Amino acid sequence: MNSQTSWHSALAAGVAEGWLRPLDRAFAGFLHALAPDSPVEVLLAGLLASQNLGRGHICLELDQALEQPLAALGLREADTLLHGLLAGLDLPDWLAVLDASPLVDALGTGSAPLVRQGARLYLRRYWRYEREVAAAIDRRLALPPRELPADFGPRLERLFPAGLAPSDPPAPDWQKLACALAARGAFTLITGGPGTGKTTTVVRLLALLQDLAREREGRSLRIRLAAPTGKAAARLTESIAGAVARLPAGMDLGGAALAASTLHRLLGSRPDSRRFVHHGGNPLHLDVLIVDEASMVDLELMAALLAALPENARLVLLGDKDQLASVEAGSVLGDLCEGAEAGGYGAGTLAWLEELAGTRLAEFAGAGGSLAAQRVMLRHSRRFGAGSGIGRLAGAVNRGEVGAVLDLLDAPPADLSVLRLAGAEDGRLEALALEGYGAYLRELERLRPAPGSPWTDYEAWAAAVLAAFDGFRLLCALRAGPQGVESLNRRIAAALRGAGLLGAGETWYEGRPVMLSRNDYGLGLMNGDIGIALSVPKRRDEGGKGGEALALRVFFPAEAGVKAVLPSRLAEAETVYAMTVHKSQGSEFGHCALVLPERMSPVLTRELIYTGITRAKTRFSLVLAEPSVLPAAVAARTRRASGLREQLGGAV
């Protein structure tokens, strides 16, 4: 294994088998080119640091890699030379070899491509991101509490009157307490599952802050709303508008814009660059920033966001800490909200919260770090009542209660159903898809504008079809395989066409739903945005004659209605009858069906199952190709290697 030939053969085999990316192999080659005499143990560490980054980890935990070499390599069985090398190492010797290498910087002060901090090994760029995020949060948490008026308690009571959040038995109104903590701090985390009132809490917080600003400064605050994806931003805009309508009489947002944007649009993406228009030298122009679906924000984007935030601005992060982490590396919200259900409030914060809540909160006492003092978990779901099968199933999965999950599915309530497939080609899966997707296609025909209708009618039609499409979605854990996205998209399109619900067309046809697989800054569309192809009249500026000629256009939700795009401009679009659970984050569907594959996979975890279930608003269907996969997935937890909490120092 010490020969270069064996090393390169092992890398080539890893890429061919699919557990190594070509990028990982190239990075190992880069390290070898920088230091040709490097011991293979150093090259292996760098290779695994790169590979772990591709799997969502910020760093390589060297001790864990030695304890679980198969997991570190992403393998099920020892079928590689690299496994033998890793299994033969011990930690002190490995650390000594790394520290002697010019490729590794143990202090972080040099320019080596790898940085070691304790038993963690980072690619330098991600080590820097982690330190920048931790330092920015530490600075905000260290700021003195904002001054609150003497009548703060009565103001809160007006916004959150007794009985607004009923529970049995009576419990603290965590929405009210979240608002209180956010009013006094520059950085606040509000986490909770679906329907726990995160948006309602934020709207009432903004109304309170606007009132205070007008009284003290004679002006309204500059407020911005953002989310990681276009879909999540559209949902936030809709939710905010609904919550504003429910504000108590006399309360308002002071004319603040209610439309949310994506984080990339907020920061000002630069085409073909990792840089943004807004940064530390050109900060955002705002006083308050609300970021929804923060579990989807990766470490690199969070670093960019915090760098661009003015020092005197408030930042409120909303999200469900139990959802899947971001697609890219990091689990920032999960790291920051670890232990949030326990509270962990210090004596001073606890006494203040008890006074506002009018009840004892002794069970939520703790060490009282500054992070815990600005973090709240909302606990009462209004979407899923006590009798909701969806809510009960999500809760059982989230707690890892395999027995409770199986019992619930053996006798499912009305809002749950289970489809146990008899084989990979079981036609009942197509029948489920026909039931779900037939609705939006029939709505497409029913609402089609009459010939000669104005363009605004076609835009309204497109918006209605997009909304109808969200009535059902098929979610998958994997992209490949019989129960993966690629196979199911082909099967569903064929079934819809066979039922006469879709017209002919190999690539583009009316009704085709598509999802972008990469950002397109020229079009203002982002990775994950979903549109639908519709036949509409050519406008005169496109060579039409006022409505006679029809052409396909792909309509996407936009901040001001919909956006029509030529299909020829969407080279990076794929059919999306089925989509991965990861891509569904930030979305909700009336009826959601989750398809689990016939074999266990590293991506099948409790968090993935929970995220899939909680995409459903009124009905959830679980499709099982192999029953034993479900309990194994519920028992498996997602854990991403990160040093963020340790970097925060005394804040935790």
XYZ file of C-alpha atoms in Angstrom:
652
model
C 0.000 0.000 0.000
C 3.018 2.280 0.418
C 3.652 2.322 -3.309
C 2.306 5.144 -5.414
C 0.843 2.578 -7.794
C -1.320 1.045 -5.043
C -2.409 4.487 -3.863
C -3.510 5.649 -7.305
C -5.194 2.302 -7.983
C -7.180 2.641 -4.752
C -8.330 6.139 -5.722
C -9.337 5.026 -9.204
C -11.315 2.123 -7.729
C -13.049 4.430 -5.268
C -14.192 6.762 -8.056
C -15.330 3.825 -10.206
C -17.317 2.370 -7.294
C -18.958 5.743 -6.633
C -17.961 6.352 -3.021
C -15.237 8.820 -4.029
C -15.940 11.870 -6.169
C -13.599 12.791 -9.017
C -13.152 16.049 -7.069
C -11.820 14.117 -4.057
C -9.343 12.263 -6.243
C -8.260 15.566 -7.836
C -7.750 17.139 -4.399
C -5.560 14.220 -3.337
C -3.575 14.758 -6.539
C -3.261 18.472 -5.713
C -1.846 17.629 -2.266
C 0.627 15.183 -3.787
C 1.751 17.783 -6.308
C 2.350 20.311 -3.508
C 4.385 17.863 -1.431
C 5.460 14.847 -3.545
C 7.237 13.171 -0.608
C 4.173 13.253 1.649
C 3.452 10.061 3.582
C 0.368 8.292 2.351
C -1.217 8.807 5.795
C -1.276 12.569 5.122
C -2.726 12.142 1.642
C -5.371 9.798 3.052
C -6.373 12.380 5.679
C -6.702 15.090 3.036
C -8.663 12.773 0.756
C -11.108 11.919 3.555
C -11.470 15.576 4.578
C -12.529 16.379 1.004
C -14.808 13.343 0.743
C -16.456 14.149 4.090
C -17.101 17.686 2.907
C -19.004 16.248 -0.050
C -21.114 14.254 2.410
C -22.054 17.404 4.335
C -19.417 17.310 7.080
C -17.401 20.452 7.782
C -14.359 18.483 8.881
C -12.889 15.012 9.308
C -13.004 13.782 12.894
C -9.776 11.792 12.980
C -10.606 9.800 16.121
C -14.031 8.824 14.777
C -12.487 7.788 11.471
C -10.233 5.363 13.307
C -13.040 4.008 15.469
C -15.383 3.547 12.491
C -13.247 3.292 9.342
C -16.072 1.970 7.155
C -18.314 4.900 8.099
C -15.461 7.343 7.479
C -15.005 5.945 3.993
C -18.742 5.707 3.320
C -18.520 1.959 2.751
C -20.598 -1.008 3.865
C -17.810 -3.551 3.694
C -14.035 -3.514 3.573
C -13.520 -3.704 -0.174
C -10.756 -1.150 -0.605
C -7.054 -0.827 0.138
C -7.745 2.500 1.851
C -9.805 0.752 4.505
C -6.857 -1.448 5.417
C -4.591 1.567 5.809
C -7.099 3.477 7.935
C -7.797 0.465 10.151
C -4.072 0.071 10.803
C -3.478 3.599 12.160
C -3.621 4.888 15.724
C -4.443 8.477 16.632
C -1.175 9.697 18.260
C 0.927 8.424 15.350
C -1.484 9.897 12.792
C -1.467 13.294 14.503
C 2.313 13.281 14.645
C 2.615 12.521 10.931
C 0.075 15.253 10.094
C 1.816 17.859 12.250
C 5.129 17.142 10.554
C 3.652 17.743 7.095
C 3.882 21.074 5.239
C 0.333 20.350 4.002
C -1.114 20.709 7.511
C -1.323 23.796 9.697
C -1.974 23.046 13.367
C -2.296 26.713 14.382
C -4.329 28.138 11.506
C -1.838 30.971 11.022
C -0.133 29.697 7.862
C -1.328 28.964 4.353
C -1.317 25.153 4.251
C -4.396 23.674 2.528
C -5.325 21.602 5.600
C -5.869 22.844 9.154
C -5.859 20.607 12.221
C -7.677 21.693 15.336
C -7.553 19.029 17.997
C -8.771 15.785 16.422
C -10.528 17.635 13.591
C -9.003 18.145 10.172
C -10.423 20.871 7.912
C -9.981 22.142 4.418
C -8.714 25.645 5.158
C -11.606 27.457 3.527
C -14.197 25.676 5.695
C -12.115 26.125 8.822
C -12.201 29.845 8.052
C -15.983 29.827 7.448
C -16.585 28.095 10.768
C -14.445 30.586 12.678
C -16.109 33.546 10.921
C -19.612 32.298 11.753
C -18.684 31.632 15.377
C -16.989 35.021 15.779
C -19.942 36.905 14.229
C -22.440 35.140 16.503
C -20.221 35.704 19.553
C -20.066 39.439 18.777
C -23.852 39.687 18.548
C -24.446 37.677 21.690
C -21.962 39.865 23.584
C -23.874 43.071 22.820
C -25.777 44.514 25.795
C -29.537 43.754 25.806
C -31.666 46.309 23.952
C -33.481 48.698 26.239
C -37.144 47.802 26.641
C -39.922 50.150 27.821
C -41.386 49.996 31.310
C -44.687 48.797 29.874
C -43.089 45.983 27.885
C -45.118 43.313 29.691
C -48.523 44.847 28.862
C -47.421 45.383 25.254
C -46.545 41.716 24.983
C -49.854 40.757 26.561
C -51.677 42.762 23.930
C -49.849 40.912 21.163
C -50.211 37.506 22.825
C -53.392 37.650 24.908
C -54.150 34.820 27.295
C -55.833 31.974 25.444
C -54.133 32.712 22.104
C -52.077 29.530 22.457
C -54.330 27.108 24.364
C -52.848 23.814 25.488
C -53.855 20.946 27.684
C -52.440 20.999 30.296
C -51.803 24.776 30.368
C -48.250 25.548 29.293
C -46.103 28.646 28.821
C -46.825 30.656 25.694
C -43.476 30.078 23.997
C -44.416 32.363 21.109
C -44.734 35.216 23.581
C -41.415 34.349 25.233
C -39.671 34.045 21.866
C -40.897 37.523 20.985
C -39.590 38.860 24.296
C -36.105 37.392 23.854
C -35.884 38.612 20.252
C -36.931 42.122 21.296
C -33.971 42.437 23.635
C -31.266 40.732 21.550
C -29.314 41.241 18.328
C -29.337 37.517 17.488
C -32.209 35.118 18.141
C -32.956 31.507 17.218
C -36.588 30.383 17.062
C -37.026 26.699 16.326
C -40.074 24.454 16.210
C -41.891 21.928 14.083
C -44.578 22.622 11.464
C -47.491 24.705 12.692
C -45.872 25.835 15.938
C -46.296 29.501 15.018
C -42.835 30.669 14.002
C -44.223 33.098 11.419
C -46.962 34.410 13.729
C -44.345 35.028 16.400
C -42.111 36.957 14.011
C -44.905 39.152 12.643
C -45.928 40.165 16.159
C -42.301 40.780 17.016
C -41.957 43.060 13.980
C -45.110 44.966 14.918
C -43.697 45.474 18.415
C -40.305 46.614 17.125
C -41.938 49.043 14.689
C -43.961 50.566 17.513
C -40.840 51.020 19.630
C -38.830 52.493 16.739
C -41.525 55.025 15.863
C -41.763 56.141 19.495
C -38.017 56.418 20.088
C -36.602 57.368 16.699
C -39.582 58.761 14.821
C -39.071 56.338 11.925
C -39.985 52.869 10.767
C -37.450 50.073 10.736
C -36.000 48.728 7.516
C -37.092 45.089 7.580
C -36.110 42.355 5.144
C -37.424 38.798 4.901
C -35.430 35.993 3.300
C -35.283 32.226 2.826
C -32.784 29.862 1.172
C -34.925 28.939 -1.870
C -37.481 30.630 -4.105
C -40.191 28.229 -2.948
C -39.435 28.869 0.717
C -39.405 32.629 0.079
C -42.813 32.445 -1.629
C -44.227 30.444 1.287
C -42.793 32.944 3.774
C -44.361 35.847 1.874
C -47.746 34.114 1.936
C -47.466 33.190 5.619
C -46.389 36.694 6.627
C -49.335 38.259 4.787
C -51.742 35.915 6.595
C -50.180 36.641 9.984
C -50.296 40.412 9.394
C -54.045 40.144 8.758
C -54.419 38.560 12.207
C -52.558 41.292 14.097
C -54.490 42.982 16.914
C -56.272 46.185 15.959
C -53.963 49.175 15.745
C -50.812 47.091 15.189
C -48.997 47.100 11.846
C -45.571 46.702 10.272
C -45.153 50.374 9.515
C -45.229 49.986 5.757
C -42.411 47.408 5.722
C -42.166 45.355 2.543
C -43.779 41.960 3.029
C -42.214 40.148 0.066
C -39.455 37.715 0.990
C -36.486 37.106 -1.286
C -33.958 34.329 -1.528
C -30.752 34.810 0.423
C -28.800 34.852 -2.833
C -30.935 37.700 -4.178
C -30.711 39.545 -0.861
C -26.916 39.359 -0.844
C -26.621 40.035 -4.575
C -25.210 36.975 -6.324
C -22.392 37.516 -8.797
C -22.551 35.202 -11.837
C -19.866 32.492 -11.852
C -18.524 33.635 -8.502
C -18.782 32.671 -4.830
C -18.799 36.361 -3.924
C -21.750 38.660 -3.336
C -22.470 42.333 -3.875
C -23.044 42.761 -0.139
C -20.232 41.884 2.261
C -18.376 43.401 5.205
C -17.257 46.383 3.133
C -20.707 46.929 1.599
C -23.234 45.782 4.194
C -26.937 45.285 3.678
C -29.181 48.284 4.245
C -31.529 47.023 6.936
C -32.340 47.123 10.632
C -33.977 43.701 11.028
C -33.466 40.531 9.002
C -35.729 37.488 9.331
C -34.436 34.259 7.758
C -36.922 31.395 7.490
C -36.074 27.707 6.871
C -32.651 28.353 8.402
C -31.952 24.603 8.642
C -31.325 24.759 4.884
C -28.600 27.423 5.175
C -25.146 25.881 4.778
C -22.013 27.094 6.537
C -20.578 29.018 3.577
C -23.805 30.937 2.953
C -24.234 31.662 6.671
C -20.713 33.097 6.776
C -21.524 35.370 3.823
C -24.811 36.461 5.410
C -23.276 37.322 8.784
C -20.427 39.205 7.118
C -22.905 41.380 5.190
C -25.113 42.152 8.192
C -24.708 45.627 9.763
C -23.388 45.468 13.306
C -26.467 47.221 14.732
C -29.016 45.051 12.911
C -31.133 42.340 14.491
C -31.002 38.833 13.010
C -33.723 36.261 13.710
C -33.260 32.724 12.377
C -36.377 30.555 12.100
C -36.386 26.843 11.381
C -37.013 23.293 12.455
C -33.858 21.925 14.060
C -35.045 18.345 13.499
C -35.302 18.634 9.712
C -32.602 17.541 7.324
C -29.584 19.796 7.316
C -28.533 21.836 4.289
C -27.678 20.117 1.016
C -24.229 21.717 1.109
C -21.797 21.242 3.981
C -22.793 22.157 7.512
C -25.713 21.947 9.919
C -25.630 25.447 11.358
C -29.148 25.598 12.803
C -28.887 22.064 14.179
C -25.560 22.878 15.843
C -26.849 26.121 17.348
C -30.145 24.616 18.516
C -28.730 21.441 20.036
C -30.504 20.989 23.383
C -33.034 23.770 22.726
C -35.919 21.649 24.082
C -34.280 21.766 27.536
C -34.155 25.574 27.595
C -30.909 25.923 29.553
C -31.729 29.465 30.729
C -29.631 31.115 33.436
C -31.159 32.463 36.630
C -31.578 36.044 35.436
C -33.119 35.136 32.072
C -35.329 32.519 33.704
C -36.680 34.948 36.298
C -37.488 37.509 33.574
C -39.243 34.896 31.420
C -41.219 33.609 34.418
C -42.439 37.142 35.145
C -43.585 37.575 31.549
C -45.101 34.081 31.338
C -46.860 34.282 34.696
C -45.797 30.724 35.475
C -42.858 28.764 36.830
C -40.255 27.548 34.325
C -37.890 25.753 36.684
C -37.615 22.693 34.424
C -36.003 24.930 31.766
C -33.166 26.173 34.001
C -29.593 25.502 32.937
C -26.038 26.752 32.679
C -27.238 30.016 31.185
C -24.867 30.563 28.295
C -25.489 33.574 26.077
C -26.603 31.361 23.178
C -29.246 29.582 25.282
C -30.478 32.995 26.466
C -31.409 33.920 22.876
C -32.894 30.604 21.787
C -36.477 29.376 22.041
C -38.193 26.183 20.975
C -41.889 26.448 20.087
C -43.754 23.318 21.135
C -47.491 23.548 20.413
C -48.476 22.644 16.813
C -51.654 24.181 15.454
C -51.405 22.338 12.133
C -51.373 18.864 13.647
C -53.923 18.509 16.428
C -53.897 15.785 19.055
C -55.818 13.443 16.751
C -53.671 14.073 13.670
C -52.026 10.945 12.369
C -49.432 13.038 10.532
C -48.474 14.862 13.730
C -48.327 11.680 15.803
C -46.247 9.886 13.174
C -43.831 12.806 12.826
C -43.424 12.987 16.595
C -42.803 9.243 16.966
C -40.218 9.299 14.164
C -38.520 12.372 15.631
C -38.201 10.642 19.005
C -36.917 7.441 17.399
C -39.826 5.367 18.741
C -39.778 2.560 16.215
C -42.511 0.553 17.955
C -44.879 3.526 18.058
C -44.246 4.218 14.374
C -45.062 0.639 13.376
C -48.162 0.513 15.606
C -49.494 3.726 14.079
C -48.983 2.446 10.542
C -50.613 -0.900 11.305
C -53.891 0.926 12.025
C -53.433 4.306 10.346
C -55.793 7.242 11.031
C -57.699 8.850 8.175
C -54.883 11.241 7.207
C -52.299 8.440 6.891
C -52.027 5.556 4.456
C -49.443 2.850 3.785
C -48.750 1.197 0.434
C -46.619 -1.938 0.675
C -45.363 -2.715 -2.820
C -45.344 -6.289 -4.088
C -42.359 -5.627 -6.365
C -40.427 -2.945 -8.201
C -43.068 -2.751 -10.949
C -46.145 -2.746 -8.696
C -48.706 -0.680 -10.644
C -50.319 0.657 -7.481
C -47.538 3.228 -7.321
C -48.617 4.593 -10.721
C -52.229 4.550 -9.537
C -51.274 6.710 -6.542
C -49.450 9.148 -8.841
C -52.385 9.262 -11.278
C -54.728 10.146 -8.425
C -52.404 12.852 -7.139
C -51.197 14.465 -10.355
C -54.404 14.035 -12.304
C -55.882 16.831 -10.181
C -53.496 19.562 -11.380
C -53.750 18.429 -15.009
C -57.555 18.516 -14.916
C -57.336 21.945 -13.275
C -55.037 23.029 -16.087
C -57.764 22.259 -18.650
C -60.639 23.584 -16.567
C -59.036 26.988 -15.992
C -57.472 27.464 -19.436
C -58.217 31.033 -20.673
C -60.427 31.458 -23.727
C -58.658 32.329 -27.014
C -57.960 36.037 -27.238
C -57.773 36.509 -23.461
C -55.322 39.142 -22.213
C -51.864 38.087 -21.062
C -52.789 38.772 -17.437
C -55.372 35.980 -17.634
C -52.670 33.567 -18.737
C -50.460 34.657 -15.847
C -53.328 34.085 -13.400
C -53.921 30.674 -15.013
C -50.252 29.754 -14.593
C -50.326 30.783 -10.927
C -53.426 28.633 -10.348
C -51.841 25.611 -12.066
C -48.671 25.990 -9.998
C -50.765 26.119 -6.830
C -52.728 23.034 -7.914
C -49.489 21.168 -8.612
C -48.567 21.615 -4.948
C -51.637 19.608 -4.005
C -49.610 16.407 -4.357
C -45.955 15.437 -4.437
C -44.073 12.162 -4.593
C -40.867 12.246 -2.540
C -37.937 9.833 -2.760
C -34.914 9.172 -0.598
C -32.631 8.441 -3.550
C -32.091 9.604 -7.113
C -31.129 6.223 -8.603
C -32.680 2.766 -8.373
C -36.211 1.406 -8.943
C -37.655 3.667 -6.229
C -35.459 6.649 -7.094
C -36.312 9.984 -8.665
C -35.006 9.176 -12.141
C -36.950 5.912 -12.528
C -40.178 7.212 -11.002
C -40.240 10.354 -13.137
C -40.146 8.182 -16.260
C -42.819 5.816 -14.938
C -45.177 8.585 -13.839
C -44.892 10.533 -17.108
C -45.660 7.330 -19.023
C -48.664 6.580 -16.790
C -50.069 10.111 -17.167
C -49.599 9.966 -20.916
C -51.234 6.531 -21.054
C -54.228 7.910 -19.172
C -54.603 10.717 -21.720
C -53.655 13.417 -19.210
C -50.464 14.487 -21.004
C -49.873 15.239 -24.653
C -47.046 13.992 -26.843
C -43.525 15.310 -26.593
C -40.198 13.729 -25.810
C -38.692 16.612 -23.873
C -41.096 19.550 -23.665
C -44.858 19.186 -23.461
C -47.681 21.088 -21.827
C -48.044 20.235 -18.172
C -44.443 19.142 -17.712
C -43.230 20.174 -14.256
C -39.525 20.949 -14.063
C -37.018 21.806 -11.368
C -33.787 23.699 -11.907
C -30.664 21.792 -10.927
C -28.399 24.849 -10.760
C -28.631 28.585 -10.190
C -29.285 30.766 -13.248
C -28.510 34.319 -12.223
C -29.310 35.661 -15.686
C -32.895 34.448 -15.385
C -33.115 35.202 -11.677
C -33.906 31.541 -10.959
C -32.258 29.339 -8.356
C -31.418 25.680 -7.903
C -34.623 23.975 -6.703
C -37.087 26.431 -8.283
C -40.065 24.590 -9.847
C -42.019 25.629 -12.933
C -44.626 24.161 -15.280
C -44.703 24.276 -19.087
C -47.924 25.766 -20.496
C -49.139 26.684 -23.990
C -49.723 30.426 -24.187
C -50.069 32.976 -27.006
C -46.909 34.494 -28.379
C -46.775 38.128 -27.456
C -46.180 40.677 -30.191
C -42.618 41.270 -28.997
C -42.003 37.550 -29.656
C -43.338 37.599 -33.221
C -46.947 36.766 -32.377
C -49.962 38.500 -33.864
C -51.929 39.287 -30.792
C -52.907 35.823 -29.637
C -53.229 33.500 -32.655
C -49.912 31.594 -32.311
C -49.347 29.390 -29.270
C -45.980 28.403 -27.822
C -44.727 26.653 -24.724
C -43.469 28.801 -21.890
C -42.310 27.589 -18.489
C -43.899 29.534 -15.639
C -42.175 29.897 -12.274
C -43.476 31.566 -9.107
C -42.001 35.041 -8.722
C -42.080 37.753 -6.091
C -44.689 39.602 -8.155
C -46.810 36.756 -9.522
C -45.175 34.465 -12.096
C -42.244 34.547 -14.494
C -42.445 33.072 -18.041
C -39.274 31.574 -19.514
C -38.517 30.029 -22.911
C -37.872 26.269 -22.572
C -34.727 26.647 -24.674
C -33.195 28.730 -21.891
C -33.602 25.952 -19.302
C -30.743 23.603 -20.106
C -30.405 22.628 -16.432
C -34.028 21.618 -15.812
C -35.297 18.132 -14.997
C -38.782 16.629 -14.775
C -40.092 16.713 -11.221
C -43.107 14.479 -10.675
C -40.844 12.823 -8.124
C -38.215 14.744 -6.162
C -35.813 13.977 -3.362
C -36.744 14.824 0.215
C -33.723 17.137 0.333
C -35.092 19.191 -2.568
C -38.549 19.361 -0.947
C -37.344 21.321 2.070
C -39.061 24.662 2.374
C -42.176 23.321 0.615
C -45.557 22.019 1.748
C -47.984 19.846 -0.184
C -51.594 18.983 0.479
C -50.927 15.259 -0.006
C -47.361 14.006 0.243
C -46.247 10.447 -0.578
C -42.808 9.269 0.582
C -41.279 6.306 -1.293
C -38.626 4.324 0.571
C -36.264 2.047 -1.385
C -35.894 -1.698 -1.025
C -32.451 -1.498 0.591
C -31.054 0.538 3.464
C -28.794 3.423 2.460
C -26.631 5.904 4.423
C -29.013 8.719 3.407
C -32.001 6.951 5.003
C -32.190 8.510 8.453
C -34.682 9.634 11.043
C -34.283 13.227 9.893
C -35.081 12.334 6.283
C -38.231 10.427 7.258
C -39.349 13.247 9.584
C -38.737 15.885 6.900
C -40.726 13.880 4.346
C -43.682 13.427 6.702
C -43.808 17.095 7.678
C -44.035 18.256 4.055
C -47.684 17.036 4.173
C -50.435 19.416 5.239
C -53.559 17.222 5.167
C -52.597 13.708 3.987
C -49.470 11.553 4.076
C -48.828 8.263 2.284
C -45.866 6.011 2.981
C -44.795 3.704 0.147
C -42.623 0.762 1.220
C -40.707 -1.453 -1.183
C -39.232 -3.403 1.753
C -40.854 -3.124 5.230
C -37.600 -3.676 7.147
C -36.115 -0.448 5.757
C -38.462 1.809 7.757
C -37.447 0.753 11.306
C -33.777 0.790 10.289
C -34.131 4.346 8.926
C -36.001 5.615 12.007
C -33.238 4.200 14.205
C -30.479 5.888 12.164
C -29.526 9.462 13.024
C -27.882 12.126 10.903
C -24.735 13.474 12.471
C -22.568 16.021 10.704
C -19.033 16.612 11.887
C -18.577 20.222 12.951
C -16.693 22.273 15.501
C -19.046 25.254 15.477
C -20.330 24.894 19.034
C -16.783 24.567 20.376
C -15.730 27.635 18.389
C -18.453 29.654 20.128
C -16.498 29.427 23.367
C -18.445 30.659 26.360
C -21.627 31.353 24.402
C -22.948 27.787 24.652
